[in-house]
Short mmCIF file of C-alpha atoms in Angstrom, two decimals:
data_model
loop_
_atom_site.label_atom_id
_atom_site.label_comp_id
_atom_site.label_asym_id
_atom_site.label_seq_id
_atom_site.Cartn_x
_atom_site.Cartn_y
_atom_site.Cartn_z
CA MET Q 10 0.00 0.00 0.00
CA ALA Q 11 2.87 2.35 0.86
CA VAL Q 12 4.56 1.57 -2.46
CA THR Q 13 1.35 2.38 -4.36
CA ILE Q 14 0.96 5.75 -2.62
CA GLY Q 15 4.60 6.60 -3.28
CA ARG Q 16 4.22 5.79 -6.97
CA CYS Q 17 1.09 7.94 -7.21
CA LEU Q 18 2.89 10.89 -5.62
CA ALA Q 19 5.82 10.47 -8.01
CA VAL Q 20 3.49 10.43 -11.01
CA ASP Q 21 1.69 13.57 -9.78
CA ALA Q 22 5.00 15.37 -9.30
CA CYS Q 23 6.11 14.47 -12.83
CA LEU Q 24 2.83 15.75 -14.29
CA LEU Q 25 3.16 19.01 -12.34
CA ILE Q 26 6.72 19.57 -13.61
CA LEU Q 27 5.66 18.88 -17.20
CA THR Q 28 2.72 21.29 -16.87
CA LEU Q 29 4.89 24.09 -15.50
CA THR Q 30 7.50 23.49 -18.20
CA CYS Q 31 4.90 23.67 -20.98
CA HIS Q 32 3.33 26.78 -19.44
CA HIS Q 33 6.71 28.48 -19.18
CA SER Q 34 7.57 27.64 -22.78
CA ASN Q 35 4.19 28.94 -23.98
CA ALA Q 36 4.69 32.16 -22.03
CA ASP Q 37 8.13 32.56 -23.58
CA ASN Q 38 6.62 32.04 -27.01
CA VAL Q 39 3.96 34.68 -26.33
CA VAL Q 40 6.57 37.19 -25.14
CA ALA Q 41 8.79 36.41 -28.12
CA GLY Q 42 5.84 36.88 -30.49
CA ALA Q 43 4.94 40.15 -28.86
CA SER Q 44 8.51 41.37 -29.09
CA THR Q 45 8.81 40.44 -32.75
CA GLU Q 46 5.58 42.27 -33.59
CA GLU Q 47 6.39 45.70 -34.91
CA ALA Q 48 5.42 48.50 -32.54
CA PRO Q 49 2.96 51.16 -33.74
CA HIS Q 50 4.08 54.65 -34.57
CA ARG Q 51 3.48 57.19 -31.75
CA ARG Q 52 2.90 60.87 -32.31
CA PHE Q 53 2.50 63.36 -29.50
CA GLU Q 54 -0.75 65.36 -29.53
CA TYR Q 55 -0.28 68.63 -27.70
CA LYS Q 56 -3.95 69.68 -27.95
CA TYR Q 57 -4.96 66.80 -25.69
CA SER Q 58 -2.06 67.03 -23.28
CA PHE Q 59 -0.69 69.17 -20.47
CA LYS Q 60 2.46 69.12 -18.35
CA GLY Q 61 4.62 71.47 -16.33
CA PRO Q 62 6.30 73.83 -16.08
CA HIS Q 63 3.99 76.69 -17.07
CA LEU Q 64 1.09 74.24 -17.11
CA SER Q 65 -1.51 76.96 -16.66
CA GLN Q 66 -1.64 80.56 -17.83
CA THR Q 67 -1.69 83.63 -15.60
CA ASP Q 68 -5.49 83.64 -15.54
CA GLY Q 69 -5.59 80.01 -14.30
CA ILE Q 70 -6.69 78.49 -17.61
CA ILE Q 71 -5.15 75.30 -18.96
CA PRO Q 72 -4.65 75.59 -22.74
CA PHE Q 73 -7.02 73.31 -24.66
CA TRP Q 74 -8.58 72.05 -21.40
CA VAL Q 75 -11.46 73.08 -19.17
CA HIS Q 76 -11.54 72.56 -15.40
CA ILE Q 77 -14.56 72.68 -13.09
CA GLY Q 78 -15.48 72.03 -9.47
CA ASN Q 79 -12.69 72.12 -6.91
CA ALA Q 80 -9.88 71.62 -9.46
CA ILE Q 81 -6.97 74.06 -8.92
CA PRO Q 82 -4.49 74.47 -11.81
CA SER Q 83 -1.00 75.71 -11.04
CA ALA Q 84 2.31 76.07 -12.84
CA ASP Q 85 3.47 72.48 -12.39
CA GLN Q 86 0.34 70.42 -11.61
CA VAL Q 87 -3.43 70.34 -11.43
CA ARG Q 88 -4.90 69.59 -8.02
CA ILE Q 89 -8.14 67.86 -8.94
CA THR Q 90 -9.35 67.83 -5.32
CA PRO Q 91 -7.71 69.03 -2.10
CA SER Q 92 -7.71 66.87 1.04
CA LEU Q 93 -10.97 68.30 2.36
CA ARG Q 94 -14.36 66.73 2.90
CA SER Q 95 -16.86 66.31 0.07
CA GLN Q 96 -14.70 67.77 -2.72
CA LYS Q 97 -15.21 67.07 -6.44
CA GLY Q 98 -13.34 68.31 -9.47
CA SER Q 99 -12.38 67.38 -13.02
CA VAL Q 100 -10.53 68.53 -16.14
CA TRP Q 101 -11.65 67.73 -19.71
CA THR Q 102 -10.35 68.36 -23.20
CA LYS Q 103 -12.12 71.13 -25.07
CA ASN Q 104 -11.84 69.40 -28.43
CA THR Q 105 -13.03 65.92 -29.31
CA VAL Q 106 -10.55 63.14 -29.93
CA ASN Q 107 -10.92 61.27 -33.21
CA PHE Q 108 -8.25 58.58 -33.13
CA ASP Q 109 -8.58 54.94 -34.07
CA HIS Q 110 -5.78 54.02 -31.67
CA TRP Q 111 -4.34 56.04 -28.85
CA GLU Q 112 -2.16 55.92 -25.77
CA VAL Q 113 -2.11 58.18 -22.70
CA GLU Q 114 0.52 58.49 -20.00
CA VAL Q 115 -0.77 60.03 -16.77
CA THR Q 116 1.53 61.05 -13.92
CA PHE Q 117 -0.29 61.69 -10.67
CA ARG Q 118 0.14 61.70 -6.92
CA VAL Q 119 -2.43 60.68 -4.30
CA SER Q 120 -1.40 61.67 -0.78
CA GLY Q 121 -3.23 61.94 2.50
CA ARG Q 122 -2.73 61.76 6.24
CA GLY Q 123 -5.20 58.96 6.92
CA LYS Q 124 -4.57 55.23 6.74
CA MET Q 125 -7.49 54.97 4.32
CA GLY Q 126 -8.08 57.22 1.35
CA ALA Q 127 -11.28 58.62 -0.04
CA ASP Q 128 -12.60 58.35 -2.59
CA GLY Q 129 -10.37 58.06 -5.64
CA LEU Q 130 -9.37 59.26 -9.09
CA ALA Q 131 -10.67 58.34 -12.56
CA ILE Q 132 -9.32 58.65 -16.12
CA TRP Q 133 -12.06 58.94 -18.76
CA PHE Q 134 -12.65 58.60 -22.47
CA THR Q 135 -16.34 59.35 -23.10
CA THR Q 136 -18.52 60.72 -25.86
CA ALA Q 137 -19.55 63.66 -23.65
CA GLN Q 138 -17.81 65.66 -20.95
CA GLY Q 139 -18.93 64.30 -17.57
CA LEU Q 140 -18.48 67.66 -15.90
CA ASP Q 141 -20.13 66.78 -12.59
CA GLY Q 142 -21.60 63.68 -10.99
CA PRO Q 143 -21.38 60.97 -8.31
CA VAL Q 144 -18.74 58.73 -9.96
CA TYR Q 145 -15.41 60.08 -8.71
CA GLY Q 146 -16.65 63.60 -9.42
CA ALA Q 147 -17.91 62.80 -12.95
CA ALA Q 148 -21.31 62.00 -14.43
CA ASP Q 149 -22.87 58.56 -14.26
CA ASN Q 150 -24.40 56.70 -17.25
CA TRP Q 151 -21.38 57.59 -19.35
CA ASN Q 152 -20.76 56.23 -22.82
CA GLY Q 153 -17.16 55.10 -23.06
CA ILE Q 154 -14.51 53.79 -20.74
CA GLY Q 155 -13.33 54.71 -17.25
CA ILE Q 156 -10.17 53.62 -15.46
CA PHE Q 157 -10.79 54.02 -11.73
CA PHE Q 158 -8.14 54.31 -9.02
CA ASP Q 159 -10.35 53.45 -6.05
CA SER Q 160 -8.82 54.16 -2.64
CA PHE Q 161 -11.84 53.60 -0.32
CA ASP Q 162 -13.20 50.18 0.63
CA ASN Q 163 -16.99 50.56 0.43
CA ASP Q 164 -17.86 46.84 0.43
CA GLY Q 165 -15.53 46.00 3.34
CA LYS Q 166 -13.75 43.18 1.46
CA LYS Q 167 -10.24 44.62 2.06
CA ASN Q 168 -9.64 44.86 -1.71
CA ASN Q 169 -8.58 48.49 -1.91
CA PRO Q 170 -6.70 50.48 -3.16
CA ALA Q 171 -7.40 48.97 -6.57
CA VAL Q 172 -7.43 49.82 -10.28
CA LEU Q 173 -10.61 48.99 -12.20
CA VAL Q 174 -11.58 49.20 -15.87
CA VAL Q 175 -15.32 49.81 -16.23
CA GLY Q 176 -17.13 50.25 -19.54
CA ASN Q 177 -20.56 51.71 -20.07
CA ASN Q 178 -22.91 52.21 -23.00
CA GLY Q 179 -24.77 55.10 -21.40
CA LYS Q 180 -27.40 52.92 -19.72
CA LEU Q 181 -25.64 51.38 -16.71
CA VAL Q 182 -25.59 52.91 -13.24
CA TYR Q 183 -22.31 52.56 -11.41
CA ASP Q 184 -22.38 50.02 -8.56
CA HIS Q 185 -21.20 52.14 -5.64
CA PRO Q 186 -21.81 49.68 -2.76
CA ASN Q 187 -19.64 46.98 -4.37
CA ASP Q 188 -16.89 49.36 -5.59
CA GLY Q 189 -17.84 48.54 -9.18
CA THR Q 190 -16.46 44.99 -8.95
CA THR Q 191 -19.65 43.58 -10.48
CA GLN Q 192 -19.14 45.75 -13.58
CA ALA Q 193 -15.34 45.71 -13.88
CA LEU Q 194 -13.90 44.34 -17.12
CA GLY Q 195 -10.43 44.15 -15.58
CA THR Q 196 -8.88 44.93 -12.22
CA CYS Q 197 -5.68 44.74 -10.20
CA LEU Q 198 -4.68 45.59 -6.65
CA ARG Q 199 -2.16 48.42 -6.51
CA ASP Q 200 -1.39 50.73 -3.61
CA PHE Q 201 -0.92 54.14 -5.22
CA ARG Q 202 -1.24 56.34 -2.09
CA ASN Q 203 1.62 58.19 -0.36
CA LYS Q 204 4.44 56.99 -2.59
CA PRO Q 205 7.93 58.57 -2.60
CA TYR Q 206 7.71 59.25 -6.36
CA PRO Q 207 4.74 60.10 -8.56
CA VAL Q 208 2.70 57.15 -9.82
CA ARG Q 209 2.48 56.67 -13.59
CA ALA Q 210 -0.25 54.94 -15.56
CA LYS Q 211 0.07 54.01 -19.24
CA ILE Q 212 -3.25 53.23 -20.92
CA THR Q 213 -3.10 51.89 -24.47
CA TYR Q 214 -6.03 51.24 -26.80
CA TYR Q 215 -4.71 49.47 -29.90
CA LYS Q 216 -6.53 47.04 -32.21
CA LYS Q 217 -9.56 46.74 -29.89
CA THR Q 218 -7.38 45.84 -26.93
CA LEU Q 219 -7.12 48.01 -23.83
CA THR Q 220 -3.95 47.56 -21.74
CA VAL Q 221 -3.19 49.23 -18.40
CA LEU Q 222 0.38 49.41 -17.09
CA ILE Q 223 1.32 50.93 -13.73
CA ASN Q 224 4.52 52.43 -12.34
CA ASN Q 225 4.21 51.87 -8.58
CA GLY Q 226 5.96 55.10 -7.54
CA PHE Q 227 8.93 53.46 -5.78
CA THR Q 228 11.45 54.41 -8.45
CA PRO Q 229 12.18 57.55 -10.47
CA ASP Q 230 12.56 55.47 -13.64
CA LYS Q 231 9.80 56.66 -15.97
CA ASP Q 232 9.85 53.46 -18.04
CA ASP Q 233 9.61 51.02 -15.14
CA TYR Q 234 6.05 49.79 -15.75
CA GLU Q 235 4.40 46.61 -14.58
CA PHE Q 236 1.34 44.91 -16.00
CA CYS Q 237 -2.00 45.63 -14.35
CA THR Q 238 -4.84 44.39 -16.59
CA LYS Q 239 -5.82 43.80 -20.20
CA VAL Q 240 -9.24 43.74 -21.90
CA ASP Q 241 -9.53 42.11 -25.33
CA ASN Q 242 -12.21 42.63 -27.99
CA MET Q 243 -13.20 45.95 -26.51
CA ILE Q 244 -15.09 48.42 -28.68
CA ILE Q 245 -15.26 52.01 -27.51
CA PRO Q 246 -16.48 55.11 -29.32
CA GLN Q 247 -14.02 56.47 -31.84
CA GLU Q 248 -14.80 60.09 -31.01
CA GLY Q 249 -14.84 61.42 -27.48
CA TYR Q 250 -13.21 63.50 -24.76
CA PHE Q 251 -10.36 62.72 -22.42
CA GLY Q 252 -10.86 63.68 -18.80
CA ILE Q 253 -9.62 63.24 -15.26
CA SER Q 254 -11.84 63.53 -12.21
CA ALA Q 255 -11.54 62.89 -8.48
CA ALA Q 256 -13.65 63.07 -5.34
CA THR Q 257 -13.20 62.93 -1.56
CA GLY Q 258 -15.44 61.38 1.06
CA GLY Q 259 -17.72 62.89 3.65
CA LEU Q 260 -15.23 62.55 6.51
CA ALA Q 261 -11.75 62.67 4.96
CA GLY Q 262 -9.90 62.66 1.68
CA ASP Q 263 -6.64 62.84 -0.22
CA ASP Q 264 -4.87 65.40 -2.35
CA HIS Q 265 -5.33 64.21 -5.95
CA ASP Q 266 -2.62 65.93 -8.00
CA VAL Q 267 -2.07 65.31 -11.72
CA LEU Q 268 1.40 66.35 -12.86
CA SER Q 269 1.03 65.52 -16.55
CA PHE Q 270 -1.39 64.04 -19.07
CA LEU Q 271 0.32 63.07 -22.33
CA THR Q 272 -1.68 61.83 -25.31
CA PHE Q 273 -0.22 59.96 -28.27
CA ARG Q 274 -1.85 58.98 -31.54
CA LEU Q 275 -1.00 55.39 -32.54
CA THR Q 276 -0.72 54.42 -36.17
CA GLU Q 277 -0.27 50.90 -37.49
CA PRO Q 278 3.03 50.20 -39.26
CA GLY Q 279 2.83 50.90 -43.01
CA GLN Q 280 -0.09 53.32 -42.79
CA GLU Q 281 0.38 56.89 -43.94
CA LEU Q 282 0.49 59.43 -41.13
CA PRO Q 283 -1.84 62.41 -41.32
CA ALA Q 284 -0.14 65.64 -42.33
CA PRO Q 285 0.47 67.93 -39.33
CA GLU Q 286 -0.45 70.99 -41.37
CA ALA Q 287 -3.91 69.57 -42.05
CA GLU Q 288 -4.71 69.42 -38.34
CA MET Q 289 -4.11 73.12 -37.62
CA PRO Q 290 -5.11 75.93 -39.96
CA LYS Q 291 -2.60 78.61 -40.87
CA GLU Q 292 -4.59 81.28 -39.04
CA GLU Q 293 -4.56 79.28 -35.81
CA GLN Q 294 -0.83 78.63 -36.11
CA ASP Q 295 -0.16 82.34 -36.53
CA LYS Q 296 -2.37 83.11 -33.55
CA TYR Q 297 -0.52 80.77 -31.21
CA GLN Q 298 2.84 81.88 -32.56
CA GLU Q 299 1.96 85.51 -31.90
CA GLU Q 300 0.73 84.64 -28.41
CA PHE Q 301 3.96 82.79 -27.67
CA GLU Q 302 6.10 85.71 -28.87
CA ASN Q 303 4.14 88.18 -26.75
CA PHE Q 304 4.54 85.96 -23.73
CA GLN Q 305 8.27 85.58 -24.36
CA GLN Q 306 8.74 89.35 -24.71
CA GLU Q 307 6.81 90.03 -21.52
CA LEU Q 308 8.87 87.44 -19.66
CA ASP Q 309 12.14 88.93 -20.88
CA LYS Q 310 10.99 92.40 -19.86
CA LYS Q 311 10.14 91.21 -16.36
CA LYS Q 312 13.54 89.54 -16.05
CA ASP Q 313 15.30 92.76 -17.07
CA ASP Q 314 13.26 94.84 -14.63
CA TYR Q 315 13.99 92.44 -11.81
CA GLN Q 316 17.73 92.42 -12.53
CA LYS Q 317 17.77 96.22 -12.55
CA GLU Q 318 16.00 96.35 -9.19
CA HIS Q 319 18.23 93.61 -7.68
CA PRO Q 320 21.75 94.01 -9.09
CA GLU Q 321 23.23 91.81 -6.35
CA VAL Q 322 21.47 88.73 -7.79
CA GLN Q 323 21.96 89.73 -11.39
CA ARG Q 324 24.22 86.82 -12.25
CA GLU Q 325 22.30 84.21 -10.28
CA PRO Q 326 19.82 82.05 -12.18
CA ILE Q 327 16.23 82.94 -11.52
CA GLU Q 328 15.31 79.26 -11.09
CA GLU Q 329 17.56 78.91 -8.03
CA MET Q 330 15.41 81.39 -6.13
CA TYR Q 331 12.40 79.09 -6.29
CA GLU Q 332 11.78 75.84 -4.52
CA SER Q 333 12.38 72.72 -6.55
CA VAL Q 334 10.09 69.71 -6.59
CA ASN Q 335 12.47 67.62 -4.45
CA ASP Q 336 12.89 70.44 -1.94
CA ARG Q 337 9.14 70.83 -1.70
CA GLU Q 338 8.67 67.09 -1.15
CA ILE Q 339 11.29 67.04 1.60
CA ARG Q 340 9.71 70.10 3.21
CA GLN Q 341 6.30 68.46 3.15
CA VAL Q 342 7.73 65.32 4.72
CA PHE Q 343 9.35 67.32 7.53
CA GLU Q 344 6.18 69.33 8.07
CA GLY Q 345 4.15 66.14 8.31
CA GLN Q 346 6.60 64.63 10.79
CA ASN Q 347 6.58 67.84 12.82
CA GLN Q 348 2.80 67.82 12.93
CA ILE Q 349 2.79 64.17 14.04
CA HIS Q 350 5.33 65.06 16.74
CA GLN Q 351 3.14 67.92 17.95
CA GLU Q 352 0.10 65.65 18.13
CA ILE Q 353 2.10 63.06 20.11
CA LYS Q 354 3.22 65.78 22.53
CA GLN Q 355 -0.38 66.93 22.92
CA LEU Q 356 -1.46 63.36 23.63
CA HIS Q 357 1.37 63.05 26.17
CA ARG Q 358 0.21 66.21 27.93
CA GLN Q 359 -3.36 64.93 28.05
CA LEU Q 360 -2.16 61.62 29.47
CA ALA Q 361 -0.13 63.47 32.11
CA MET Q 362 -3.22 65.46 33.07
CA ILE Q 363 -5.20 62.25 33.42
CA LEU Q 364 -2.47 60.74 35.62
CA ASP Q 365 -2.47 63.86 37.83
CA GLU Q 366 -6.23 63.65 38.19
CA GLN Q 367 -5.97 59.98 39.13
CA SER Q 368 -3.21 60.75 41.67
CA ARG Q 369 -5.28 63.48 43.30
CA TYR Q 370 -8.29 61.20 43.39
CA VAL Q 371 -6.31 58.40 45.04
CA SER Q 372 -4.78 60.78 47.61
CA VAL Q 373 -8.21 62.21 48.51
CA VAL Q 374 -9.70 58.74 48.84
CA THR Q 375 -6.77 57.59 50.99
CA ASP Q 376 -7.06 60.61 53.31
CA GLU Q 377 -10.80 60.12 53.64
CA ILE Q 378 -10.36 56.42 54.45
CA SER Q 379 -7.67 57.20 57.06
CA LYS Q 380 -9.81 59.96 58.60
CA ARG Q 381 -12.89 57.77 58.85
CA HIS Q 382 -10.83 54.89 60.20
CA GLY Q 383 -9.41 57.17 62.93
CA GLU Q 384 -12.86 58.47 63.83
CA LEU Q 385 -14.26 54.95 64.13
CA VAL Q 386 -11.30 53.77 66.24
CA GLY Q 387 -10.96 56.83 68.52
CA GLN Q 388 -14.62 57.54 69.26
CA ALA Q 389 -18.11 56.18 68.86
CA PRO Q 390 -20.64 57.70 66.55
CA SER Q 391 -21.98 61.10 67.52
CA GLN Q 392 -25.47 59.98 68.68
CA GLU Q 393 -24.14 57.14 70.79
CA MET Q 394 -21.49 59.39 72.30
CA GLY Q 395 -24.14 61.95 73.20
CA ALA Q 396 -26.19 59.33 75.02
CA VAL Q 397 -23.11 58.04 76.87
CA VAL Q 398 -22.12 61.56 77.94
CA ALA Q 399 -25.66 62.32 79.20
CA THR Q 400 -25.72 59.08 81.19
CA GLN Q 401 -22.31 59.79 82.71
CA GLN Q 402 -23.41 63.28 83.71
CA GLU Q 403 -26.53 61.91 85.42
CA ILE Q 404 -24.43 59.34 87.26
CA LEU Q 405 -22.06 62.07 88.40
CA ARG Q 406 -24.99 64.14 89.74
CA ASN Q 407 -26.36 61.17 91.67
CA LEU Q 408 -22.93 60.38 93.08
CA ASN Q 409 -22.53 63.99 94.21
CA GLU Q 410 -25.88 63.76 95.96
CA LEU Q 411 -24.81 60.51 97.64
CA ARG Q 412 -21.52 62.12 98.66
CA ASN Q 413 -23.38 65.01 100.25
CA SER Q 414 -25.69 62.60 102.08
CA PHE Q 415 -22.75 60.63 103.38
CA HIS Q 416 -21.06 63.89 104.41
CA GLU Q 417 -24.16 64.96 106.40
CA SER Q 418 -24.39 61.52 108.02
CA LEU Q 419 -20.77 61.70 109.06
CA LYS Q 420 -21.34 65.15 110.56
CA GLN Q 421 -24.29 63.87 112.57
CA ILE Q 422 -22.27 60.88 113.76
CA ASP Q 423 -19.37 63.10 114.83
CA ALA Q 424 -21.69 65.48 116.62
CA THR Q 425 -23.36 62.58 118.41
CA GLN Q 426 -20.04 61.12 119.44
CA HIS Q 427 -18.85 64.47 120.81
CA GLN Q 428 -22.11 65.10 122.72
CA ALA Q 429 -22.59 61.56 124.13
CA ASN Q 430 -20.87 60.11 127.15
CA PRO Q 431 -20.57 56.57 128.63
CA VAL Q 432 -23.24 57.27 131.16
CA SER Q 433 -25.84 58.41 128.79
CA MET Q 434 -25.18 55.84 126.00
CA GLY Q 435 -28.10 53.74 127.03
CA THR Q 436 -30.60 56.55 127.29
CA TYR Q 437 -33.68 56.70 125.06
CA GLU Q 438 -32.59 59.82 123.11
CA THR Q 439 -29.33 58.26 122.09
CA VAL Q 440 -30.97 55.09 120.88
CA GLN Q 441 -33.56 57.11 118.96
CA HIS Q 442 -30.82 59.18 117.29
CA PHE Q 443 -28.95 56.07 116.13
CA ASN Q 444 -32.19 54.65 114.76
CA GLU Q 445 -32.65 57.78 112.64
CA ILE Q 446 -29.09 57.46 111.32
CA GLN Q 447 -29.74 53.80 110.46
CA GLU Q 448 -32.91 54.73 108.57
CA HIS Q 449 -31.02 57.44 106.69
CA LEU Q 450 -28.32 54.93 105.70
CA HIS Q 451 -31.02 52.54 104.47
CA VAL Q 452 -32.40 55.32 102.27
CA VAL Q 453 -28.92 55.93 100.83
CA LYS Q 454 -28.52 52.21 100.18
CA ARG Q 455 -31.84 52.07 98.33
CA ASN Q 456 -30.86 55.03 96.19
CA ILE Q 457 -27.58 53.33 95.28
CA GLU Q 458 -29.38 50.08 94.41
CA HIS Q 459 -31.87 52.07 92.31
CA LEU Q 460 -28.98 53.67 90.34
CA ILE Q 461 -27.33 50.31 89.89
CA THR Q 462 -30.50 48.71 88.54
CA ARG Q 463 -31.06 51.72 86.27
CA ASN Q 464 -27.55 52.00 84.79
CA GLY Q 465 -26.39 48.43 85.16
CA SER Q 466 -23.97 46.89 87.56
CA PRO Q 467 -20.31 48.00 87.45
CA SER Q 468 -19.21 44.54 86.41
CA GLU Q 469 -21.63 44.53 83.52
CA ASN Q 470 -20.56 48.02 82.50
CA GLN Q 471 -16.98 46.92 82.58
CA GLY Q 472 -17.84 43.87 80.47
CA GLU Q 473 -19.62 45.92 77.81
CA LYS Q 474 -17.51 47.04 74.91
CA CYS Q 475 -18.11 49.47 72.15
CA PRO Q 476 -19.20 47.81 68.91
CA ASP Q 477 -16.31 46.91 66.64
CA PRO Q 478 -15.97 49.30 63.71
CA PRO Q 479 -16.63 47.84 60.28
CA LYS Q 480 -13.64 46.52 58.46
CA MET Q 481 -12.16 49.16 56.19
CA PRO Q 482 -10.09 48.42 53.08
CA SER Q 483 -6.37 48.69 53.45
CA CYS Q 484 -4.52 51.70 52.05
CA LEU Q 485 -3.88 51.74 48.29
CA GLY Q 486 -0.42 50.36 47.54
CA THR Q 487 2.01 51.40 44.84
CA ILE Q 488 1.48 48.27 42.73
CA HIS Q 489 -2.30 48.69 42.77
CA PHE Q 490 -1.94 52.34 41.77
CA LEU Q 491 0.33 51.50 38.80
CA VAL Q 492 -2.02 48.75 37.62
CA PHE Q 493 -4.93 51.18 37.86
CA VAL Q 494 -3.06 53.82 35.81
CA VAL Q 495 -2.06 51.30 33.11
CA ILE Q 496 -5.66 50.08 32.78
CA GLN Q 497 -6.89 53.66 32.46
CA SER Q 498 -4.28 54.43 29.76
CA VAL Q 499 -5.12 51.30 27.75
CA LEU Q 500 -8.82 52.13 27.88
CA PHE Q 501 -8.11 55.70 26.75
CA LEU Q 502 -5.99 54.62 23.76
CA SER Q 503 -8.50 51.91 22.82
CA TYR Q 504 -11.27 54.50 22.84
CA ILE Q 505 -9.27 56.76 20.50
CA MET Q 506 -8.58 53.87 18.07
CA TYR Q 507 -12.25 52.84 18.19
CA LYS Q 508 -13.43 56.36 17.35
CA SER Q 509 -10.93 56.54 14.45
CA GLN Q 510 -12.22 53.26 13.02
CA GLN Q 511 -15.84 54.42 13.43
CA GLU Q 512 -15.09 57.66 11.58
CA ALA Q 513 -13.35 55.79 8.76
CA ALA Q 514 -16.25 53.30 8.47
CA ALA Q 515 -18.78 56.16 8.35
CA LYS Q 516 -17.28 57.79 5.24
CA LYS Q 517 -19.65 58.37 2.39
CA PHE Q 518 -18.88 57.54 -1.21
CA PHE Q 519 -19.41 60.43 -3.58
#
């Protein structure tokens, strides 16, 4: 039986090795075939592109593009949405694109302070400009294709950040609760948030095949792409608009910055390229040339005026006076670390305040326990002590009365002894006087017995003891205090983490 099982395992191992070998050889053949296939011709289309520097004009307009919502163009990038709540923005080409095959290279940066982002960024090619809407800041029911960089996990399946390719014919409503996974034609998991270098996406539509390549942002190499997804036999409208949109959630969000959007027309090998002159009329060329010359003259004039006003920096390059991209990134990193340090210090101060409050509370409780313990040990309760004091005062009054009675009796006895003599000791008056003294002593005896029966005998009073005070807890020790402080600190930090998770889970998808 053991031999049979061993043979079966050996046969399965051989089959697995053969399968992997065949798969590897097939993959090599596919790669070799792809490499031998002649690449299409690429031509840069400036009307459907933008990049820095001088990305926007002085009036904030991007040439050949329109921006709406919370989008903020600047000299070197376009901030589609800032890291504020419920922000939406987008940029779209003014002119329609009429290419059979095309390729776009988008360089962007998604950065935020939270562990989770919200909501994401989208790259569009649609028949109409989706200027505003609920799908990453663009309109729903679009006709075309959308490549979504989703950074918020709406369905709770821990499958974000992710890149999705979603097509639409103008009739479908985007599936927000499931993050569009039910409608995705292709997807891949890529973390594109808070990377040291800008993230690059290369989207190619060539011969009815859409391919998405991603540069993960860990290297400055612009050509270091890795495969994300591929959709075959995909038909999209030939004429449409390129666009980029982004949106933030109801509680938090990221800065969605697009540094460049480069569009290339792809032409199959052997086909004749369209003449560049045919795409732009002579009047339009002259217009842009005149605009460029005016801008160049104005810039030179400003440089000359500045050098005249500041002769000490006349020989220094103007560019050195401004902050470079790397310097700005380092400054932002240091500012973020400084802000985190300040928040930690604030948390430390709050924890110290809590510890002081706990220390004061423990000291007050300890003093109160010691005080009550001393009161219970040193004296009886106030009502009982009042009754005891009243009884003792009454006993003292009765004893004083008895002492006075005994003093009077002794006086009478002394007077009788001084007045009497041996001759007259047997007379009637003397006997009568001693009988009176005896009766008086009997009265005193009865009074004493009455007090004893009223207040209890001395032996019983000596046997009675005050009731034992209730057992009090021992004083709080150092170990108990430290354990109490640690428990309080853990509960405080757990509460903060719980509130953070609740806020992140309560974000809305816009």
